mmCIF file of C-alpha atoms in Angstrom:
data_model
loop_
_atom_site.group_PDB
_atom_site.id
_atom_site.type_symbol
_atom_site.label_atom_id
_atom_site.label_comp_id
_atom_site.label_asym_id
_atom_site.label_seq_id
_atom_site.Cartn_x
_atom_site.Cartn_y
_atom_site.Cartn_z
ATOM 1 C CA MET W 13 -13.515 19.564 -15.565
ATOM 2 C CA SER W 14 -15.268 17.331 -18.080
ATOM 3 C CA ARG W 15 -11.886 15.880 -18.981
ATOM 4 C CA LEU W 16 -11.086 15.185 -15.328
ATOM 5 C CA ALA W 17 -14.435 13.543 -14.834
ATOM 6 C CA SER W 18 -13.895 11.236 -17.820
ATOM 7 C CA GLU W 19 -10.466 10.246 -16.498
ATOM 8 C CA LEU W 20 -11.924 9.402 -13.061
ATOM 9 C CA HIS W 21 -14.735 7.538 -14.720
ATOM 10 C CA ARG W 22 -12.208 5.500 -16.842
ATOM 11 C CA LEU W 23 -10.269 4.519 -13.582
ATOM 12 C CA ARG W 24 -13.522 3.428 -11.959
ATOM 13 C CA ARG W 25 -14.684 0.181 -13.384
ATOM 14 C CA SER W 26 -18.273 -1.024 -14.081
ATOM 15 C CA PRO W 27 -20.287 -2.666 -11.212
ATOM 16 C CA TRP W 28 -19.896 -6.118 -12.814
ATOM 17 C CA GLU W 29 -16.079 -5.754 -13.088
ATOM 18 C CA VAL W 30 -15.942 -4.520 -9.411
ATOM 19 C CA LEU W 31 -18.063 -7.466 -8.295
ATOM 20 C CA CYS W 32 -15.933 -10.037 -10.109
ATOM 21 C CA SER W 33 -12.778 -8.433 -8.735
ATOM 22 C CA ALA W 34 -14.292 -8.411 -5.204
ATOM 23 C CA LEU W 35 -15.091 -12.124 -5.442
ATOM 24 C CA VAL W 36 -11.572 -12.908 -6.606
ATOM 25 C CA SER W 37 -9.929 -10.729 -3.994
ATOM 26 C CA CYS W 38 -12.161 -12.297 -1.276
ATOM 27 C CA GLY W 39 -11.223 -15.802 -2.469
ATOM 28 C CA LEU W 40 -7.475 -14.888 -2.602
ATOM 29 C CA VAL W 41 -7.779 -13.564 1.040
ATOM 30 C CA LEU W 42 -9.475 -16.780 2.251
ATOM 31 C CA PHE W 43 -7.008 -18.966 0.395
ATOM 32 C CA SER W 44 -3.839 -17.123 1.659
ATOM 33 C CA GLN W 45 -5.034 -16.942 5.277
ATOM 34 C CA LEU W 46 -6.087 -20.558 5.346
ATOM 35 C CA ALA W 47 -2.648 -21.471 3.754
ATOM 36 C CA VAL W 48 -0.908 -19.643 6.609
ATOM 37 C CA ALA W 49 -3.126 -21.256 9.192
ATOM 38 C CA ILE W 50 -1.931 -24.708 7.996
ATOM 39 C CA VAL W 51 1.605 -23.860 9.196
ATOM 40 C CA PRO W 52 0.995 -24.349 12.987
ATOM 41 C CA ARG W 53 -1.174 -27.385 12.126
ATOM 42 C CA LEU W 54 1.760 -29.135 10.138
ATOM 43 C CA LEU W 55 4.563 -27.821 12.366
ATOM 44 C CA PRO W 56 3.263 -27.844 15.815
ATOM 45 C CA SER W 57 6.459 -28.664 17.475
ATOM 46 C CA ILE W 58 8.407 -25.543 16.355
ATOM 47 C CA SER W 59 8.356 -22.245 18.085
ATOM 48 C CA LEU W 60 6.253 -19.349 16.808
ATOM 49 C CA LEU W 61 9.514 -17.471 15.941
ATOM 50 C CA ALA W 62 10.540 -20.384 13.645
ATOM 51 C CA MET W 63 7.210 -20.445 12.105
ATOM 52 C CA LEU W 64 7.392 -16.869 10.985
ATOM 53 C CA PRO W 65 9.678 -17.293 7.855
ATOM 54 C CA VAL W 66 7.780 -20.474 6.927
ATOM 55 C CA ALA W 67 4.477 -18.513 7.129
ATOM 56 C CA GLY W 68 6.085 -15.764 4.874
ATOM 57 C CA LEU W 69 7.054 -18.263 2.324
ATOM 58 C CA VAL W 70 3.590 -20.033 2.370
ATOM 59 C CA PHE W 71 1.832 -16.658 2.066
ATOM 60 C CA LEU W 72 3.989 -15.543 -0.911
ATOM 61 C CA ALA W 73 3.405 -19.019 -2.476
ATOM 62 C CA ALA W 74 -0.328 -18.580 -2.101
ATOM 63 C CA ILE W 75 -0.281 -15.096 -3.700
ATOM 64 C CA LEU W 76 1.706 -16.520 -6.632
ATOM 65 C CA VAL W 77 -0.796 -19.383 -7.032
ATOM 66 C CA GLY W 78 -3.569 -16.732 -7.020
ATOM 67 C CA ARG W 79 -1.866 -14.616 -9.703
ATOM 68 C CA PHE W 80 -1.325 -17.782 -11.815
ATOM 69 C CA TRP W 81 -4.968 -18.700 -11.413
ATOM 70 C CA ARG W 82 -5.921 -15.299 -12.584
ATOM 71 C CA ARG W 83 -4.822 -16.222 -16.110
ATOM 72 C CA PHE W 84 -7.326 -18.944 -16.327
ATOM 73 C CA ILE W 85 -10.393 -16.929 -15.159
ATOM 74 C CA GLY W 86 -9.380 -13.693 -16.711
ATOM 75 C CA VAL W 87 -10.245 -11.539 -13.715
ATOM 76 C CA ALA W 88 -7.591 -9.764 -11.552
ATOM 77 C CA ALA W 89 -7.885 -9.292 -7.907
ATOM 78 C CA SER W 90 -8.036 -5.698 -6.573
ATOM 79 C CA ALA W 91 -5.175 -4.583 -4.183
ATOM 80 C CA PRO W 92 -7.529 -2.197 -2.315
ATOM 81 C CA LEU W 93 -10.140 -4.902 -1.948
ATOM 82 C CA PHE W 94 -7.467 -7.353 -0.840
ATOM 83 C CA VAL W 95 -6.440 -5.036 1.966
ATOM 84 C CA LEU W 96 -10.075 -4.459 2.834
ATOM 85 C CA PHE W 97 -10.945 -8.192 3.021
ATOM 86 C CA ASN W 98 -7.783 -8.853 5.087
ATOM 87 C CA VAL W 99 -8.898 -6.298 7.621
ATOM 88 C CA LEU W 100 -12.370 -7.767 7.747
ATOM 89 C CA PHE W 101 -10.935 -11.314 8.196
ATOM 90 C CA LEU W 102 -8.625 -10.388 10.978
ATOM 91 C CA TRP W 103 -11.386 -8.326 12.703
ATOM 92 C CA GLY W 104 -13.743 -11.356 12.373
ATOM 93 C CA VAL W 105 -11.179 -13.795 14.015
ATOM 94 C CA TYR W 106 -10.828 -11.334 16.755
ATOM 95 C CA LEU W 107 -14.548 -10.942 17.389
ATOM 96 C CA PHE W 108 -15.424 -14.645 17.214
ATOM 97 C CA VAL W 109 -12.377 -16.207 18.834
ATOM 98 C CA ILE W 110 -9.912 -13.913 20.672
ATOM 99 C CA ARG W 111 -12.219 -11.290 22.189
ATOM 100 C CA ARG W 112 -13.303 -13.394 25.117
ATOM 101 C CA ASP W 113 -9.735 -13.277 26.532
ATOM 102 C CA THR W 114 -9.238 -9.532 25.917
ATOM 103 C CA SER W 115 -9.717 -6.747 28.540
ATOM 104 C CA SER W 116 -12.509 -4.158 27.993
ATOM 105 C CA LEU W 117 -10.047 -1.366 27.342
ATOM 106 C CA LEU W 118 -8.066 -3.398 24.786
ATOM 107 C CA ASP W 119 -11.294 -4.519 23.155
ATOM 108 C CA MET W 120 -12.502 -0.963 22.702
ATOM 109 C CA LEU W 121 -9.131 0.084 21.364
ATOM 110 C CA ILE W 122 -8.875 -2.702 18.641
ATOM 111 C CA ASN W 123 -12.424 -2.187 17.549
ATOM 112 C CA ALA W 124 -11.987 1.482 17.246
ATOM 113 C CA GLU W 125 -8.799 0.898 15.229
ATOM 114 C CA CYS W 126 -10.463 -1.501 12.772
ATOM 115 C CA ALA W 127 -13.382 0.900 12.363
ATOM 116 C CA LEU W 128 -11.092 3.738 11.679
ATOM 117 C CA LEU W 129 -9.096 1.675 9.075
ATOM 118 C CA LEU W 130 -12.255 0.954 7.243
ATOM 119 C CA TRP W 131 -13.313 4.586 7.280
ATOM 120 C CA GLY W 132 -9.862 5.639 6.174
ATOM 121 C CA LEU W 133 -9.862 3.115 3.305
ATOM 122 C CA TYR W 134 -13.227 4.459 2.210
ATOM 123 C CA ARG W 135 -12.054 8.043 2.208
ATOM 124 C CA ILE W 136 -8.894 7.386 0.276
ATOM 125 C CA LEU W 137 -10.488 5.118 -2.318
ATOM 126 C CA SER W 138 -13.430 7.414 -2.893
ATOM 127 C CA GLY W 139 -11.388 10.511 -3.330
ATOM 128 C CA ASP W 140 -9.287 11.988 -6.148
ATOM 129 C CA PRO W 141 -5.587 11.219 -5.486
ATOM 130 C CA GLY W 142 -4.465 14.002 -7.948
ATOM 131 C CA ILE W 143 -5.348 12.885 -11.374
ATOM 132 C CA VAL W 144 -4.227 15.434 -13.978
ATOM 133 C CA ALA W 145 -6.317 15.721 -17.149
ATOM 134 C CA TYR W 146 -5.235 17.279 -20.429
ATOM 135 C CA GLU W 147 -6.673 18.233 -23.826
ATOM 136 C CA SER W 148 -5.229 16.751 -27.045
ATOM 137 C CA SER W 149 -4.608 20.351 -28.225
ATOM 138 C CA PHE W 150 -2.129 20.722 -25.439
ATOM 139 C CA LEU W 151 0.178 18.128 -26.971
ATOM 140 C CA GLU W 152 0.105 19.830 -30.364
ATOM 141 C CA GLU W 153 0.929 23.108 -28.833
ATOM 142 C CA ALA W 154 3.782 21.518 -26.726
ATOM 143 C CA GLY W 155 5.086 19.554 -29.731
ATOM 144 C CA CYS W 156 5.104 16.386 -27.712
ATOM 145 C CA LYS W 157 4.207 12.898 -29.168
ATOM 146 C CA ASP W 158 2.309 11.876 -25.949
ATOM 147 C CA PHE W 159 1.695 13.170 -22.373
ATOM 148 C CA VAL W 160 4.532 11.114 -20.935
ATOM 149 C CA ASP W 161 6.871 12.978 -23.196
ATOM 150 C CA ALA W 162 5.510 16.242 -21.871
ATOM 151 C CA ILE W 163 5.907 15.181 -18.287
ATOM 152 C CA CYS W 164 9.582 14.241 -18.845
ATOM 153 C CA SER W 165 10.022 17.753 -20.141
ATOM 154 C CA SER W 166 8.106 19.304 -17.212
ATOM 155 C CA GLU W 167 10.815 21.986 -16.684
ATOM 156 C CA LYS W 168 9.210 23.661 -19.725
ATOM 157 C CA TYR W 169 5.687 23.383 -18.285
ATOM 158 C CA PRO W 170 5.368 24.421 -14.630
ATOM 159 C CA SER W 171 1.874 23.138 -14.512
ATOM 160 C CA LEU W 172 3.142 19.611 -14.966
ATOM 161 C CA SER W 173 5.550 19.816 -12.035
ATOM 162 C CA ARG W 174 5.897 16.467 -10.355
ATOM 163 C CA VAL W 175 3.177 14.863 -12.540
ATOM 164 C CA ARG W 176 4.062 11.355 -13.311
ATOM 165 C CA HIS W 177 2.499 8.606 -15.491
ATOM 166 C CA CYS W 178 1.423 5.271 -13.917
ATOM 167 C CA ASN W 179 1.715 2.510 -16.450
ATOM 168 C CA CYS W 180 -0.520 0.236 -14.452
ATOM 169 C CA CYS W 181 -3.364 2.705 -13.949
ATOM 170 C CA LYS W 182 -2.742 4.383 -17.265
ATOM 171 C CA ALA W 183 -3.260 7.640 -15.419
ATOM 172 C CA ASN W 184 -1.223 10.816 -14.808
ATOM 173 C CA VAL W 185 -0.949 11.681 -11.098
ATOM 174 C CA ARG W 186 0.477 14.692 -9.458
ATOM 175 C CA GLY W 187 2.695 13.727 -6.577
ATOM 176 C CA TYR W 188 2.929 10.053 -7.931
ATOM 177 C CA ASP W 189 4.964 7.803 -5.636
ATOM 178 C CA HIS W 190 4.253 4.289 -6.663
ATOM 179 C CA HIS W 191 1.482 2.176 -8.306
ATOM 180 C CA CYS W 192 -1.513 2.687 -6.066
ATOM 181 C CA PRO W 193 -5.043 3.618 -7.263
ATOM 182 C CA ALA W 194 -5.438 5.824 -4.256
ATOM 183 C CA PHE W 195 -2.152 7.597 -3.547
ATOM 184 C CA GLY W 196 -1.220 10.967 -4.873
ATOM 185 C CA GLN W 197 -0.366 14.508 -3.786
ATOM 186 C CA LYS W 198 -3.937 15.263 -2.698
ATOM 187 C CA ASN W 199 -4.160 12.494 -0.114
ATOM 188 C CA HIS W 200 -0.552 12.151 0.938
ATOM 189 C CA ARG W 201 -1.319 12.891 4.555
ATOM 190 C CA LEU W 202 -4.255 10.415 4.588
ATOM 191 C CA PHE W 203 -2.047 7.711 3.121
ATOM 192 C CA MET W 204 0.518 8.321 5.891
ATOM 193 C CA ALA W 205 -2.188 8.221 8.482
ATOM 194 C CA LEU W 206 -3.558 4.947 7.142
ATOM 195 C CA LEU W 207 -0.109 3.368 6.903
ATOM 196 C CA THR W 208 0.573 4.343 10.574
ATOM 197 C CA GLY W 209 -2.983 2.995 11.503
ATOM 198 C CA PHE W 210 -2.202 -0.369 9.925
ATOM 199 C CA VAL W 211 0.980 -0.715 11.876
ATOM 200 C CA VAL W 212 -0.750 0.219 15.188
ATOM 201 C CA ALA W 213 -3.799 -2.003 14.527
ATOM 202 C CA GLU W 214 -1.852 -5.010 13.451
ATOM 203 C CA SER W 215 0.478 -4.555 16.412
ATOM 204 C CA THR W 216 -2.520 -4.470 18.729
ATOM 205 C CA TYR W 217 -3.952 -7.565 17.033
ATOM 206 C CA THR W 218 -0.653 -9.330 17.532
ATOM 207 C CA MET W 219 -0.711 -8.416 21.239
ATOM 208 C CA CYS W 220 -4.326 -9.715 21.677
ATOM 209 C CA SER W 221 -3.636 -12.930 19.807
ATOM 210 C CA THR W 222 -0.386 -13.618 21.864
ATOM 211 C CA LYS W 223 -2.396 -13.028 24.992
ATOM 212 C CA TYR W 224 -4.961 -15.544 23.865
ATOM 213 C CA ILE W 225 -2.375 -18.184 22.951
ATOM 214 C CA THR W 226 -0.615 -17.616 26.280
ATOM 215 C CA SER W 227 -4.008 -17.930 28.011
ATOM 216 C CA CYS W 228 -4.695 -21.327 26.406
ATOM 217 C CA ILE W 229 -1.276 -22.569 27.447
ATOM 218 C CA THR W 230 -1.392 -21.393 31.059
ATOM 219 C CA SER W 231 -4.998 -22.550 31.664
ATOM 220 C CA GLY W 232 -4.262 -26.017 30.201
ATOM 221 C CA THR W 233 -7.082 -25.695 27.563
ATOM 222 C CA LEU W 234 -4.578 -25.859 24.646
ATOM 223 C CA ARG W 235 -5.477 -29.477 23.974
ATOM 224 C CA THR W 236 -9.229 -29.021 24.313
ATOM 225 C CA GLU W 237 -9.345 -25.812 22.330
ATOM 226 C CA ASN W 238 -10.859 -26.053 18.810
ATOM 227 C CA HIS W 239 -7.798 -26.761 16.579
ATOM 228 C CA LEU W 240 -9.271 -24.730 13.618
ATOM 229 C CA SER W 241 -9.878 -21.668 15.824
ATOM 230 C CA LEU W 242 -6.426 -21.968 17.471
ATOM 231 C CA ASN W 243 -4.620 -22.466 14.222
ATOM 232 C CA MET W 244 -6.478 -19.473 12.669
ATOM 233 C CA VAL W 245 -5.421 -17.258 15.579
ATOM 234 C CA ILE W 246 -1.714 -18.349 15.235
ATOM 235 C CA GLY W 247 -1.881 -18.009 11.400
ATOM 236 C CA THR W 248 -3.369 -14.456 11.592
ATOM 237 C CA MET W 249 -0.952 -13.491 14.350
ATOM 238 C CA LEU W 250 2.019 -14.569 12.046
ATOM 239 C CA PHE W 251 0.423 -12.639 9.177
ATOM 240 C CA SER W 252 0.139 -9.559 11.261
ATOM 241 C CA VAL W 253 3.728 -9.737 12.374
ATOM 242 C CA LEU W 254 4.871 -10.192 8.799
ATOM 243 C CA GLN W 255 2.681 -7.154 7.808
ATOM 244 C CA VAL W 256 4.140 -5.056 10.586
ATOM 245 C CA ILE W 257 7.724 -5.783 9.584
ATOM 246 C CA TRP W 258 7.449 -4.638 5.980
ATOM 247 C CA GLN W 259 4.948 -1.789 6.833
ATOM 248 C CA VAL W 260 7.367 -0.328 9.417
ATOM 249 C CA VAL W 261 10.199 -0.302 6.783
ATOM 250 C CA PHE W 262 7.731 1.184 4.249
ATOM 251 C CA LEU W 263 6.655 3.857 6.860
ATOM 252 C CA ILE W 264 10.335 4.740 7.708
ATOM 253 C CA TRP W 265 11.018 5.246 3.915
ATOM 254 C CA HIS W 266 7.991 7.481 3.557
ATOM 255 C CA VAL W 267 9.077 9.585 6.523
ATOM 256 C CA TYR W 268 12.447 9.898 4.865
ATOM 257 C CA GLY W 269 10.722 10.972 1.677
ATOM 258 C CA ILE W 270 8.678 13.594 3.486
ATOM 259 C CA CYS W 271 11.757 14.955 5.257
ATOM 260 C CA PHE W 272 13.796 15.263 1.938
ATOM 261 C CA ASN W 273 10.853 15.907 -0.351
ATOM 262 C CA ILE W 274 11.355 12.911 -2.579
ATOM 263 C CA ARG W 275 9.012 10.347 -4.074
ATOM 264 C CA THR W 276 9.779 6.571 -4.591
ATOM 265 C CA ASP W 277 9.435 6.834 -8.431
ATOM 266 C CA GLU W 278 11.644 9.864 -8.453
ATOM 267 C CA TRP W 279 14.336 8.158 -6.337
ATOM 268 C CA ILE W 280 14.277 5.065 -8.508
ATOM 269 C CA ASN W 281 13.795 6.534 -11.895
ATOM 270 C CA TRP W 282 15.568 9.976 -11.438
ATOM 271 C CA LYS W 283 17.498 9.559 -14.698
ATOM 272 C CA LYS W 284 14.108 9.847 -16.522
ATOM 273 C CA TYR W 285 13.412 13.311 -15.173
ATOM 274 C CA PRO W 286 15.806 16.134 -16.286
ATOM 275 C CA GLU W 287 15.169 18.221 -13.092
ATOM 276 C CA PHE W 288 16.952 15.565 -11.003
ATOM 277 C CA GLN W 289 20.066 15.576 -13.208
ATOM 278 C CA MET W 290 23.110 17.642 -12.633
ATOM 279 C CA LYS W 291 25.721 17.282 -15.412
ATOM 280 C CA GLU W 292 29.414 17.641 -14.733
ATOM 281 C CA GLN W 293 32.094 17.621 -17.382
ATOM 282 C CA PRO W 294 35.393 16.266 -15.985
ATOM 283 C CA GLN W 295 37.752 15.605 -18.877
ATOM 284 C CA SER W 296 35.749 13.890 -21.650
ATOM 285 C CA ASP W 297 32.398 12.399 -20.943
ATOM 286 C CA PHE W 298 29.547 14.082 -19.063
ATOM 287 C CA GLU W 299 28.927 12.663 -15.562
ATOM 288 C CA VAL W 300 25.335 12.817 -14.385
ATOM 289 C CA LYS W 301 24.739 13.271 -10.737
ATOM 290 C CA PHE W 302 21.472 13.183 -8.822
ATOM 291 C CA VAL W 303 20.313 16.442 -7.380
ATOM 292 C CA ASN W 304 16.856 17.060 -5.724
ATOM 293 C CA PRO W 305 15.460 20.460 -6.778
ATOM 294 C CA TYR W 306 12.441 20.070 -4.514
ATOM 295 C CA ASP W 307 14.426 19.701 -1.256
ATOM 296 C CA LYS W 308 13.965 22.995 0.634
ATOM 297 C CA GLY W 309 15.417 21.792 3.968
ATOM 298 C CA MET W 310 13.754 19.383 6.380
ATOM 299 C CA LEU W 311 11.574 21.788 8.314
ATOM 300 C CA CYS W 312 10.257 23.491 5.051
ATOM 301 C CA ASN W 313 9.630 20.048 3.575
ATOM 302 C CA ILE W 314 7.605 18.889 6.648
ATOM 303 C CA ARG W 315 5.706 22.177 6.629
ATOM 304 C CA GLU W 316 4.839 21.529 2.924
ATOM 305 C CA PHE W 317 3.706 18.103 3.674
ATOM 306 C CA LEU W 318 1.347 19.312 6.474
ATOM 307 C CA LYS W 319 0.000 22.111 4.362
ATOM 308 C CA PRO W 320 -3.596 21.467 3.141
ATOM 309 C CA LYS W 321 -3.365 20.551 -0.604
#
């Protein structure tokens, strides 16, 4: 337990580091959102559909500029904080601009969705995703040069089944899927609930912002409306649509992974893990084929996902 506590403490940074990262993340959110909001300002004559790919390129360019700027200040933005500040930014635009043209029922719905997203983010970031600690004596007994070597030979050590090493976090996580400081086997269900919640909340926001823009057009107040507010609404709507597009694809992939009991890292790097390799010898050379030893059938896989960890 002391080893596990030290591993979790190592992953959690000092208050000063968190504060600096939070400021950088907040600045990056403001910069990227304002950059997207400039698109309808510079291209007012094109349709919203035509603005979508332009907004995507502008957003990517803003993120790349933010990453380049990180080299000068020496502080990296935090992905969880970036997500958090984006939720707060969209919620703020809704409350101060869009809300007045939204029905009471839809207003209650989107506020509840945003509040649940914040609660879910807190739960998943404050919990243990499945960090696996080990003692140095274990490596000596196993005859492995490091823990990564032991993981790759996990067939010999059942306790290390599906434990993977994250090079970015420098941590060993059971049920590792991709680099995420909050995702592992222990909170897989919460991660899926959050991902679904983001798709639903951003779809609801897109609906509310579209209704607001339509209301401005039909009422004839489009020219008298505050340009900054209107551009911000259009920019955040474009951002939400872009988010929904990739998140739906991401959600479909994870549903597939649940149905066939496979992780993203295992699918991409299966040749690193012996348990996924089936060797056949045709005539001369060995041919290695992919086989999933964890696939127990779709129903059993879904039951395993739903089972409390």
